Each structure stands twice: as structure tokens, then as C-alpha cells.
Short mmCIF file of C-alpha atoms and ligand atoms in Angstrom, two decimals:
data_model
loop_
_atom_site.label_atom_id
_atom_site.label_comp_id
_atom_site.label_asym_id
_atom_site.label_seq_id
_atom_site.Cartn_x
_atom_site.Cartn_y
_atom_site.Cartn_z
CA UNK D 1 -11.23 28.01 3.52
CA UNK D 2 -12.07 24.49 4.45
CA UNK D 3 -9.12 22.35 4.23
CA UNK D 4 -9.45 18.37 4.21
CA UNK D 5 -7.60 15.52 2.47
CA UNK D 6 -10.22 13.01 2.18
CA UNK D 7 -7.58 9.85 1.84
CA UNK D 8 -4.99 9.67 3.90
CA UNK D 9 -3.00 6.63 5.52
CA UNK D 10 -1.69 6.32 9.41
CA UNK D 11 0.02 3.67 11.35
CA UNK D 12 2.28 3.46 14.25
CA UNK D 13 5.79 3.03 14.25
CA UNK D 14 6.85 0.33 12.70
CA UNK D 15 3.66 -0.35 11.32
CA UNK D 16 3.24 2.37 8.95
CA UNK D 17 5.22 5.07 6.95
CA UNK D 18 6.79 8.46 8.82
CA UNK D 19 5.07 10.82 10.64
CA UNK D 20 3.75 7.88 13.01
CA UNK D 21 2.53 10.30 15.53
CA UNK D 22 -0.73 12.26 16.01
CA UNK D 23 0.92 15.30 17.12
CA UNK D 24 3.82 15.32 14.23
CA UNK D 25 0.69 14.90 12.02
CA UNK D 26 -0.85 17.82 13.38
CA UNK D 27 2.10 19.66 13.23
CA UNK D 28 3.00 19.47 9.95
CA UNK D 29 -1.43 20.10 9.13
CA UNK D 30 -0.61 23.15 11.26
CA UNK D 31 2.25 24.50 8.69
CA UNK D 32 -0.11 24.18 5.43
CA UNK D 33 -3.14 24.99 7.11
CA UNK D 34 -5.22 21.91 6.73
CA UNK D 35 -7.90 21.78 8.74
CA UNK D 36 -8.10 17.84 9.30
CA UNK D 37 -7.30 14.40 7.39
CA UNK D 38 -10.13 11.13 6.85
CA UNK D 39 -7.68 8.43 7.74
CA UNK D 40 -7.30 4.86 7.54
CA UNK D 41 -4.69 2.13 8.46
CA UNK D 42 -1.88 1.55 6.37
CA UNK D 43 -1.59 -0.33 2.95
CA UNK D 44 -1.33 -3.77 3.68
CA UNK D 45 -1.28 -6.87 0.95
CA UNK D 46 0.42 -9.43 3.18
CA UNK D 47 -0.17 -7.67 7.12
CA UNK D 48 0.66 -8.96 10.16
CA UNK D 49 -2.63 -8.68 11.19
CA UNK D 50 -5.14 -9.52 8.42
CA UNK D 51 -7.96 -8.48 10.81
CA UNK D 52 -7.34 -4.88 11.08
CA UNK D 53 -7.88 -5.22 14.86
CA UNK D 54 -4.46 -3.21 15.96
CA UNK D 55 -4.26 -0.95 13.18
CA UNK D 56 -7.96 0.01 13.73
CA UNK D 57 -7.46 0.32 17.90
CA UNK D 58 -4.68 2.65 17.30
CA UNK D 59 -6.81 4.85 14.90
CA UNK D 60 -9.74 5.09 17.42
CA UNK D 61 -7.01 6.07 19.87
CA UNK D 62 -5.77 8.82 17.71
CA UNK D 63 -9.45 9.96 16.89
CA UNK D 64 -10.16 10.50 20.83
CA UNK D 65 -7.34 12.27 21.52
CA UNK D 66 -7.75 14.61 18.52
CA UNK D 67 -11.34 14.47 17.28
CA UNK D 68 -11.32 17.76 15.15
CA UNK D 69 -8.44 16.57 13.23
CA UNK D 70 -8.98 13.22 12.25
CA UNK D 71 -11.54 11.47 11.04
CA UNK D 72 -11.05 7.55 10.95
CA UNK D 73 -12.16 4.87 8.36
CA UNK D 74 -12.17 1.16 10.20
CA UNK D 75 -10.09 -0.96 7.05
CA UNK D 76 -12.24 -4.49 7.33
CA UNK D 77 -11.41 -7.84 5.15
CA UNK D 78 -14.51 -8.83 4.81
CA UNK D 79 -13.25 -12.27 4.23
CA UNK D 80 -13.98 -13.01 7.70
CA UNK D 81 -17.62 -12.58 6.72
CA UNK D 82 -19.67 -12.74 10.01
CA UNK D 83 -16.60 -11.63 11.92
CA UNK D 84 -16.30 -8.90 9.39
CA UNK D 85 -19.48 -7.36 10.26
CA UNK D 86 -18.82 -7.88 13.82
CA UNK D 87 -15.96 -5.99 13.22
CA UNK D 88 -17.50 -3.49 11.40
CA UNK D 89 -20.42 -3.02 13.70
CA UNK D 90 -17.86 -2.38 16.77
CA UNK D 91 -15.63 -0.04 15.38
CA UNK D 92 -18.52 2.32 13.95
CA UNK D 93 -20.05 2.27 17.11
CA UNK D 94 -17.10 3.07 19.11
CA UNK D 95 -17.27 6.37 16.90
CA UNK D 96 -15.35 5.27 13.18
CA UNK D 97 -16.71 7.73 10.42
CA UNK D 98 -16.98 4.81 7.92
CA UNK D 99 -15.07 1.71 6.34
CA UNK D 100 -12.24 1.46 3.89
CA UNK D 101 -12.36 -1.53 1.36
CA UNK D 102 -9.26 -2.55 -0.28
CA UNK D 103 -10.61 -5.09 -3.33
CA UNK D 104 -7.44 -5.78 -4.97
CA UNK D 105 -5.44 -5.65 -1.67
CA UNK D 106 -7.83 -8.33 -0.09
CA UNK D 107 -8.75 -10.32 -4.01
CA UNK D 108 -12.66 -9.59 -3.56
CA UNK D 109 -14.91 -8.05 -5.92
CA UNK D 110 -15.67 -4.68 -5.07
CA UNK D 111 -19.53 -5.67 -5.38
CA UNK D 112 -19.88 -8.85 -3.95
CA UNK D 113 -23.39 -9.80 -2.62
CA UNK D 114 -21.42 -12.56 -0.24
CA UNK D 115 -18.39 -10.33 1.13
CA UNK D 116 -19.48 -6.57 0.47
CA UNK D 117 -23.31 -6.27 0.93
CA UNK D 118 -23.54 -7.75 4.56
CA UNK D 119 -20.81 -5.12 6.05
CA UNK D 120 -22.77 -2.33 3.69
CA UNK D 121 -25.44 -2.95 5.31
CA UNK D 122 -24.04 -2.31 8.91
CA UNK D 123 -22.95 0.81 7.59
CA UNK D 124 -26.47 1.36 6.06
CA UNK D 125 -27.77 0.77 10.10
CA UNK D 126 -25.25 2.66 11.93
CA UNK D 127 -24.56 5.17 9.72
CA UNK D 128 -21.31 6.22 7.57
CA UNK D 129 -19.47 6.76 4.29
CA UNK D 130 -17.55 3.99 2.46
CA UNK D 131 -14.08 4.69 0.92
CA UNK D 132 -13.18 2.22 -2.23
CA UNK D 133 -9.67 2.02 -3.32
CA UNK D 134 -9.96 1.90 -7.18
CA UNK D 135 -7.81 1.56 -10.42
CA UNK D 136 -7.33 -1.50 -11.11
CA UNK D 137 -9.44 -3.89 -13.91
CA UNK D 138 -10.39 -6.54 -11.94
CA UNK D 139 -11.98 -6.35 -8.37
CA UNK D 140 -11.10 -2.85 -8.25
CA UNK D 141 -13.22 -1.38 -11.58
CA UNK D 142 -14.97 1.80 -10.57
CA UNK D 143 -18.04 0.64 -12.77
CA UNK D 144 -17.98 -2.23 -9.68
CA UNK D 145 -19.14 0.46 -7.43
CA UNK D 146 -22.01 1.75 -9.64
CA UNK D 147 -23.20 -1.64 -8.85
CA UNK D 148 -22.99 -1.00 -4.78
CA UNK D 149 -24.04 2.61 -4.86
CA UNK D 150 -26.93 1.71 -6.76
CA UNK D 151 -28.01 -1.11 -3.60
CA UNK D 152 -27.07 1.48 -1.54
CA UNK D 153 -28.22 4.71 -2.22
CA UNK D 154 -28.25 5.92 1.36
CA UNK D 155 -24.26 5.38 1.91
CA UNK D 156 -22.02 8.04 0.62
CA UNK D 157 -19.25 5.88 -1.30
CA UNK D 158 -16.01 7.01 -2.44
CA UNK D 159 -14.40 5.73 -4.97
CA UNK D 160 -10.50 6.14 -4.23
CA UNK D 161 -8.32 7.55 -6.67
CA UNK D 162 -10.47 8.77 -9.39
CA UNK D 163 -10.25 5.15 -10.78
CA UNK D 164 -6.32 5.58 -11.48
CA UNK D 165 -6.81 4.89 -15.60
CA UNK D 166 -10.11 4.23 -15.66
CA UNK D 167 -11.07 7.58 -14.74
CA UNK D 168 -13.98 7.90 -17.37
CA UNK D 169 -15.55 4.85 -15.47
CA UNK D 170 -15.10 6.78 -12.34
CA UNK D 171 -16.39 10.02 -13.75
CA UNK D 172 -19.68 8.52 -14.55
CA UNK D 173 -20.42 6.32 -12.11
CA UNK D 174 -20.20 9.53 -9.96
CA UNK D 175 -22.29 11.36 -12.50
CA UNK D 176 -24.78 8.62 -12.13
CA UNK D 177 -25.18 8.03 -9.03
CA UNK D 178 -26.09 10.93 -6.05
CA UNK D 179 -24.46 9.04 -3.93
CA UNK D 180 -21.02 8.67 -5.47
CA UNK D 181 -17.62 10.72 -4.50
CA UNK D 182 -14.09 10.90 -6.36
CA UNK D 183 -11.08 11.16 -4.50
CA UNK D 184 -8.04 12.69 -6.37
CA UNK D 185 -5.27 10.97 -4.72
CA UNK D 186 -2.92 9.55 -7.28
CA UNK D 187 -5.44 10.54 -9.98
CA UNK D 188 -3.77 11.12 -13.67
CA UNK D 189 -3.42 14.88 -13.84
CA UNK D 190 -5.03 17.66 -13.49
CA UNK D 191 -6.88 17.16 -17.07
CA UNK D 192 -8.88 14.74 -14.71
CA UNK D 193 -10.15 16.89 -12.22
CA UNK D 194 -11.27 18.89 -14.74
CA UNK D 195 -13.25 16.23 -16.19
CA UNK D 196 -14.75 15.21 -13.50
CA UNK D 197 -15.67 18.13 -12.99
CA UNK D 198 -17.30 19.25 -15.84
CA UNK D 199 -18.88 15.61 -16.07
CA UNK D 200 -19.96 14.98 -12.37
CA UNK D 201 -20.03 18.34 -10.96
CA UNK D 202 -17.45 19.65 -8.54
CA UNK D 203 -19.74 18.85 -5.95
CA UNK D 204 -18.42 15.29 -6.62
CA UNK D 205 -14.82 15.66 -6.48
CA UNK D 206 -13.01 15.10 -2.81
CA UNK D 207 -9.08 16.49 -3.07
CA UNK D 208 -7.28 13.40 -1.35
CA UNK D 209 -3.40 12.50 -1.25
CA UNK D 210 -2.92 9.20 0.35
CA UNK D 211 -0.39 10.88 2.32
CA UNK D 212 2.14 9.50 3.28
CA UNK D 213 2.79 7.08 0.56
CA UNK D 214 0.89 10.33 -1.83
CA UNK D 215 2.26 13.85 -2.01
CA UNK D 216 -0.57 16.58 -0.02
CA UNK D 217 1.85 19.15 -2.17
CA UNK D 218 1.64 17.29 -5.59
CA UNK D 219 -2.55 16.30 -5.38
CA UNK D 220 -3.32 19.93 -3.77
CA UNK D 221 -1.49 21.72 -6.72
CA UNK D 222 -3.67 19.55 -9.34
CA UNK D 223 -6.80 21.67 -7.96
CA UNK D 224 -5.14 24.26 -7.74
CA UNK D 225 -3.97 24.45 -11.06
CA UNK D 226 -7.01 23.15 -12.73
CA UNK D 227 -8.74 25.04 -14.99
CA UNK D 228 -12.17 25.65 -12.78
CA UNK D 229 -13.60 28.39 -10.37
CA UNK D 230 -12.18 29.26 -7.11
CA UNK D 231 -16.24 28.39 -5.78
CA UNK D 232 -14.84 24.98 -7.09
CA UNK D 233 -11.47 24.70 -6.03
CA UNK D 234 -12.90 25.18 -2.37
CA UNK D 235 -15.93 22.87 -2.51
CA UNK D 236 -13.19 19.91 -3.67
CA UNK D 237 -10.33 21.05 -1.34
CA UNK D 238 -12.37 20.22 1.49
CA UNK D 239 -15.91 21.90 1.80
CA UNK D 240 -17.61 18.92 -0.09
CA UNK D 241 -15.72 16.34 2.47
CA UNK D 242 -16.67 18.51 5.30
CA UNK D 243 -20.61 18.10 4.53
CA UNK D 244 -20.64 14.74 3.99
CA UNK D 245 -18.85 13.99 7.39
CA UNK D 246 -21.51 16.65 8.97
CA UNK D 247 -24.40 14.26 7.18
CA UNK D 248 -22.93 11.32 8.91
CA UNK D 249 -22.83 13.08 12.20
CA UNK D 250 -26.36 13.96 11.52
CA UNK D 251 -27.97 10.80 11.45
CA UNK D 252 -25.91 9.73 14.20
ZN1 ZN C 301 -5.78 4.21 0.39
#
């Protein structure tokens, strides 16, 4: 079985929360048998560093030194606009998998033609998937990314915990659009899952914890104790993240 937690979170010490270390990460993969984590820097309203540029350095580092088990997502604020894409262009060609937006971290809308579009459409060039955090009813709607995926039909988009109460939102946008992902982390039960997947399609659903501010125990045991098939339970626990990171490598 494929194992991969599509959301996860990792910063070094003193920048992020406990296990700050590749190899205590790997470790503790090692004891539950998960394959690999999609990571991204830590969650960040006020940060030291509004640009990312540490937080994303020490990602990349981790990635080279243990390429099979993470996969990194450069976090941009794209309110530095043309630095932003800069920025985005540099870390997906020094090998990032994709970008992490934060709207309601960052106060943008998830959609905006200004801030958004111009770093979607370095990821449209290079190549990669684009993780949404979600759940909230301003900049963070999910129906905010229908609007994105639908510009940019070519860019696997995720939109980050199953859209937190606005799950129905989620669930369709992901129906509607081929290009559209769930992630599971902090989603609202397992009731959810099986929602989405009955809606969507399990080929739509990505298991995720946010680990380590998210339980990999708690979100893995909503799959597992939703009521779907086992064909299902795999595709979401991590073959469904696994071909969509082989698609990016692909096109690479
Ligand atoms: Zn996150």
C-alpha cells in the first residue's frame, strides 16, 4: 500500500513545531509505515520572515537530502507581486513540487487576477500542483478555487482541508472541476469523506493531516473508518497523491 499524507507542515527548530528534523521525521514515517509526506513551511500569520525565503531554503535542503520522502510545496505571499513570481519561479526550478497559498493567513482572495493568477501561471510554465488552505468564508471559500481551477485547468489544485465547514462547496468544486483535489486534514468527520466520495469520486480525495499541528493517527482513522471500499481507502491514503506527483514529474 501506498502511504502519503498530502499536507503536512515542517520547520526548523525554533521555527516550527516538534519533530524539527528530517531524520526524526523519517523515523517516526518508518514506525507507521508511511511512505513519504508533501510538505510545506510552517503556519505563519505574523512570521519573521514574510517572504518565505528561510523557511523555503530549509525545505529544499531537506528535499535533497531525502528526495523519496518528502515532497516540498514553496509557501509564497504573493503580496510581493513581481517578487512573488520571482520567488516562485526559483524555488520550482530548484526542484519544489508546487506552491502553498495561505488566503486568510496572507488577507488575499484566493482568486485574485492581481495576486494569484501571475504566480499560477509560473506554475502553469514550470510545472506543479497548487495546495489551497481552505475553510474559512472570506478569502478562503472553496467555491474561490472553482474560479482558479477553472483558468487553470492544467494545474492540479488542492483545496486544503476539505473546506473545514464548507465542505459541500469543496465537494463540488472538486466534482466540477478535473482538476480539483480534497485534502482531509482537519476535515469534519468521517461523514465527509464519505461524501466526497460518493459526490467527487474517491479519485478526488487526498488523506492529509497537517501534521504536526494535525493528528496522522486521528485523519488516517477517518479513512479508515469510512464507510467505502478498501480499492478506495488506498487510492485516498496515498495512491491518488502518488500519481499526481508522478504527472508533475512527467512534464518536468
Ligand atoms: Zn497547511
Amino acid at each position: 500500500m501506498v502511504y502519503i499524507d498530502a499536507h503536512t507542515h515542517f520547520g526548523k527548530k525554533g521555527k516550527g513545531l516538534p519533530p524539527n528534523t528530517p531524520e526524526e521525521r523519517i523515523k517516526m514515517m518508518d514506525e507507521i509505515g508511511m511512505d513519504a509526506m508533501v510538505t510545506t513551511p510552517p503556519y505563519a500569520s505574523i512570521s519573521y520572515d514574510r517572504t518565505y525565503d528561510e523557511a523555503n531554503a530549509f525545505i529544499l535542503e531537506v528535499m535533497q537530502k531525502y528526495p523519496d520522502r518528502f515532497y516540498g510545496l514553496a509557501r509564497i505571499n504573493p503580496h510581493f507581486r513581481k517578487k512573488a513570481v520571482e520567488r516562485a519561479e526559483k524555488w520550482l526550478k530548484k526542484g519544489f513540487w508546487g506552491i502553498k497559498f495561505h488566503p486568510r493567513n496572507e488577507a488575499f482572495p484566493a482568486n485574485s487576477k492581481e495576486l494569484v493568477f501571475p504566480i499560477m501561471e509560473k506554475v502553469k510554465e514550470l510545472g506543479g500542483i497548487v495546495l489551497f488552505h481552505t475553510g474559512e468564508p472570506d478569502f478562503s471559500h472553496p467555491t474561490l478555487i472553482g474560479d482558479v481551477a477553472d483558468h487553470f485547468p492544467e494545474i492540479p489544485i488542492i483545496i486544503g482541508h476539505l473546506g473545514k465547514i464548507y465542505y459541500m462547496d469543496a465537494i463540488l468544486v472538486a466534482k466540477w472541476f478535473d482538476n480539483v483535489f480534497v485534502d482531509t486534514s482537519f476535515c469534519q468527520g468521517v461523514h465527509v469523506i464519505e461524501k466526497a466520495v460518493e459526490i467527487a469520486g474517491a479519485e478526488k480525495v487526498l488523506y492529509a493531516s497537517d501534521y504536526p499541528q494535525g493528528s496522522i493517527e486521528l485523519d488516517t482513522m477517518k479513512v479508515q473508518l469510512a464507510d467505502i471500499s478498501k480499492r478506495d481507502k488506498e487510492l485516498i491514503l496515498g495512491r491518488n497523491i502518488k500519481r499526481i506527483l508522478d504527472e508533475v514529474k512527467k512534464k518536468r
